[in-house]
């Protein structure tokens, strides 16, 4: 047992609690943003805080505070957490915080290049993205964020785990230099620079730039809809993703096509949902969560598995100011053997939504896009100015096919991420498409 | 050390070199309580953080930190300054004139510190309210209650000598009622600034929720197409707020709307206002997050487009008066142009006449948010309403959208009732902040998508 864990074990008896856990987090992020007129904007953010959780008679209390606050001692915070435990429900099958666990180094986490996050480094990275974009575009906007996140988890069961995560995210938009309309808008998330450059080059090959030279103004029609792996896929699948952590009683009724299979796995390398342990110190494991259209047992953290008397699945996620919740880590939606280009070739009449508008209403099923292309008789004909489609996201029975190639999409809104959706291209049939 | 002195020291440190330095400290204690049939959960968080913003020669630097040690704060200041010195950030024009507008003496509003909540008493009180609500429902209905209280202190100082301290308590109560796939989510926020505001629900909360859940359970799909719509004050507020977004000077629509400035764009009965002086509601903002005193903005004055919402930069960029609309939700993000308390002024009609004169339409009772799309189209998501047939209220309908071009929607307003009501709500333009919105009953023609 480490000395910190020993201190916590001693505090357990001193403060009359059964168990104690301390989660510390220090993070630093730098944003640089340049618009189509080459104006620059920037932001620096440093956060530092911790959460203390106590277990008293199978009741779990948590209290969080940050470095600047007036809570100046761990003892004071333990007393707060202990007092709040008395309000919490009894966790009938609580098995305790996990003890020491063998951790392994995951490739891609704490890449040295990203770990040196300072203004000069991020500025050089921005210049590289500019250089890459300027090879095929005259007018573009870039928002680049690079962050490091250091966590330290200690508990009275003997666990002491420290890890540094570094991540980058770039959102870029390419504009038509004459009309100022968006040609491509995309987001890249990476855990190291190699991955970052690879993804950026992939987008260079996007042949939609050529298609965007032609404009069409068709009437409304009923047809097919193709969405490549993007934030649009995450939007369409968000009720499904949210339901993966709900117990069967609370889960909404979802219609999932039989060809859909999904796996969640936080232990694989090089993705933003990867870490050696989950944020409560439980080892990750591979969870087959959707099998041929059937949702399996939900993803759990220590608290939810203690209610349902099951084993934790290694899916706890948290920051110092939010208590652990169960979340997917790296969620793979299995694709088919078909390439995305085949899905387009087999489309009689439909639209290809390269990106949805980020203001698409999260509470409604309305998807709008200004980055949409008309497909007729298997070919992308050209760009349409604006598309609105209503999709019932709880009823995916109109989801008719999946493409073969998958791509990671960062599900968390922040630079310091934790969840990735690895999704293929999705194709819907029989939707009313408003122009 | 006195916090305002501390901030004053930071902001004066660079004033000989920089055009403008400002700093704001956010201090908050938060308690969240969730209650269901078989459990209660309480969580608590205490936080403090600071932002520092530097403007010089058209450049801007922004840094935030939660490390309030001298070293931590100086590091943030150094970063913000470095970005300015490197010519790293561009803001549209020189800011000298608008900076001068912010010069004031100390203007402390309230000196209370965030108080600790007595959790035992609070949980007992909430349990009592929860049991009361449950008494209005049958066994098959699953009811959850969420309560959140944020005690917040904000300390501001800038290099022109402007200092203030605002203390505010924000309280939210939400109910989540479900039965099979049927779900009702109702919430109310209230703001306590020295004294309690009026009750958050207008009638007994249990009977209100039960009535609304009953309506929801028997409601059907709404009709679609262009039709007459009457919005309740709550929905009118959402409409006023969504319309207000186009008047935000950073919305990208100012150049276009300026062509309509001082011109009539809708009925002379319509006035759309944004202000921040009512301390009993969200969006209370006597001084904004750039140290500018709150000004009442008459966006539409008796049918005429007459004002925009601005912060220091956009006021200078567009040559408009600075209305004090720079707001941020916490120390982590830059202040941007945000609304405060936005509402339609009352008109001269009465609700009974509005309904009786309508041959076919919808009375919208509850909205679940709105969206102002990049194409300029406004969409209101509506949860519940009632059809109007031959001048009489008909069956309940649910889940439909109202949409239209904002200026066309304004010109499609046919009448407003006399009394306006304000509601607390939240707005999520990049960052979620508390606002208030409201109005009277409003009658208009709009496209309904059922």
CSV table of C-alpha atoms in Angstrom, one decimal, chain A residues 30 32 39-48 62-70 84 87-89 119-120 123 250 303 320-321 323 357 359-361 363-364 366 368 370 386 434, chain B residues 27 39-48 62-68 75 79 82-83 86 88-90 119-120 123 144 332-334 368-371 373-375 381 401 447 449:
chain,number,residue,atom,x,y,z
A,30,UNK,CA,-5.2,26.5,-25.0
A,32,UNK,CA,-6.4,29.3,-30.9
A,39,UNK,CA,-8.3,37.2,-37.5
A,40,UNK,CA,-6.9,35.4,-34.5
A,41,UNK,CA,-8.5,34.7,-31.2
A,42,UNK,CA,-7.2,32.7,-28.2
A,43,UNK,CA,-8.0,31.5,-24.8
A,44,UNK,CA,-6.1,29.9,-21.9
A,45,UNK,CA,-7.7,27.9,-19.1
A,46,UNK,CA,-6.2,26.3,-16.1
A,47,UNK,CA,-8.3,24.2,-13.8
A,48,UNK,CA,-7.3,22.4,-10.6
A,62,UNK,CA,-19.2,13.3,-2.3
A,63,UNK,CA,-17.9,16.8,-2.0
A,64,UNK,CA,-15.8,18.7,-4.5
A,65,UNK,CA,-13.8,21.9,-4.4
A,66,UNK,CA,-11.1,23.6,-6.3
A,67,UNK,CA,-7.7,25.1,-5.6
A,68,UNK,CA,-8.9,28.6,-5.3
A,69,UNK,CA,-11.8,27.9,-2.9
A,70,UNK,CA,-11.8,28.5,0.8
A,84,UNK,CA,-23.6,14.3,2.8
A,87,UNK,CA,-28.6,11.7,2.8
A,88,UNK,CA,-27.7,9.1,0.2
A,89,UNK,CA,-29.5,5.9,-0.4
A,119,UNK,CA,1.5,28.8,-26.5
A,120,UNK,CA,4.4,28.5,-28.9
A,123,UNK,CA,0.9,28.2,-32.4
A,250,UNK,CA,-35.6,3.5,-17.3
A,303,UNK,CA,-22.8,3.1,-7.8
A,320,UNK,CA,-13.3,16.7,-10.1
A,321,UNK,CA,-16.6,18.7,-10.0
A,323,UNK,CA,-19.4,12.7,-9.4
A,357,UNK,CA,-25.5,22.4,-38.4
A,359,UNK,CA,-27.4,24.2,-33.7
A,360,UNK,CA,-29.6,21.3,-34.7
A,361,UNK,CA,-32.1,21.2,-31.9
A,363,UNK,CA,-34.5,18.2,-28.0
A,364,UNK,CA,-36.2,17.7,-31.4
A,366,UNK,CA,-34.9,18.1,-36.7
A,368,UNK,CA,-30.6,20.9,-40.7
A,370,UNK,CA,-25.9,23.7,-45.2
A,386,UNK,CA,-30.0,23.9,-47.3
A,434,UNK,CA,-37.2,19.6,-47.2
B,27,UNK,CA,-17.2,32.2,-6.2
B,39,UNK,CA,-34.0,7.6,-2.5
B,40,UNK,CA,-32.6,11.0,-1.8
B,41,UNK,CA,-29.2,12.2,-3.0
B,42,UNK,CA,-27.3,15.3,-2.1
B,43,UNK,CA,-24.2,16.7,-3.7
B,44,UNK,CA,-22.2,19.8,-2.9
B,45,UNK,CA,-19.5,21.7,-4.6
B,46,UNK,CA,-17.5,24.8,-3.7
B,47,UNK,CA,-15.5,26.6,-6.4
B,48,UNK,CA,-13.7,29.8,-7.0
B,62,UNK,CA,-7.9,36.1,-22.2
B,63,UNK,CA,-6.8,33.6,-19.5
B,64,UNK,CA,-8.6,31.9,-16.6
B,65,UNK,CA,-7.4,30.0,-13.6
B,66,UNK,CA,-8.6,28.3,-10.5
B,67,UNK,CA,-5.2,28.5,-8.9
B,68,UNK,CA,-5.7,31.7,-6.9
B,75,UNK,CA,0.8,33.2,-14.6
B,79,UNK,CA,-0.4,34.5,-20.5
B,82,UNK,CA,1.8,37.6,-23.8
B,83,UNK,CA,-0.9,37.0,-26.3
B,86,UNK,CA,2.6,38.8,-29.6
B,88,UNK,CA,-1.9,37.2,-31.2
B,89,UNK,CA,-5.5,38.2,-31.0
B,90,UNK,CA,-7.5,40.6,-33.1
B,119,UNK,CA,-29.1,20.3,4.2
B,120,UNK,CA,-31.1,18.6,6.9
B,123,UNK,CA,-34.1,17.9,2.4
B,144,UNK,CA,-38.4,12.4,-9.7
B,332,UNK,CA,-13.6,29.8,-17.8
B,333,UNK,CA,-15.1,31.6,-20.8
B,334,UNK,CA,-14.9,35.0,-22.4
B,368,UNK,CA,-39.4,23.2,-24.8
B,369,UNK,CA,-36.8,25.5,-26.3
B,370,UNK,CA,-36.0,27.3,-29.5
B,371,UNK,CA,-33.4,27.4,-32.1
B,373,UNK,CA,-30.6,28.4,-37.2
B,374,UNK,CA,-27.7,29.6,-39.3
B,375,UNK,CA,-30.0,30.0,-42.2
B,381,UNK,CA,-40.1,23.3,-30.2
B,401,UNK,CA,-42.7,23.0,-34.1
B,447,UNK,CA,-45.9,27.5,-39.9
B,449,UNK,CA,-45.0,21.3,-38.2
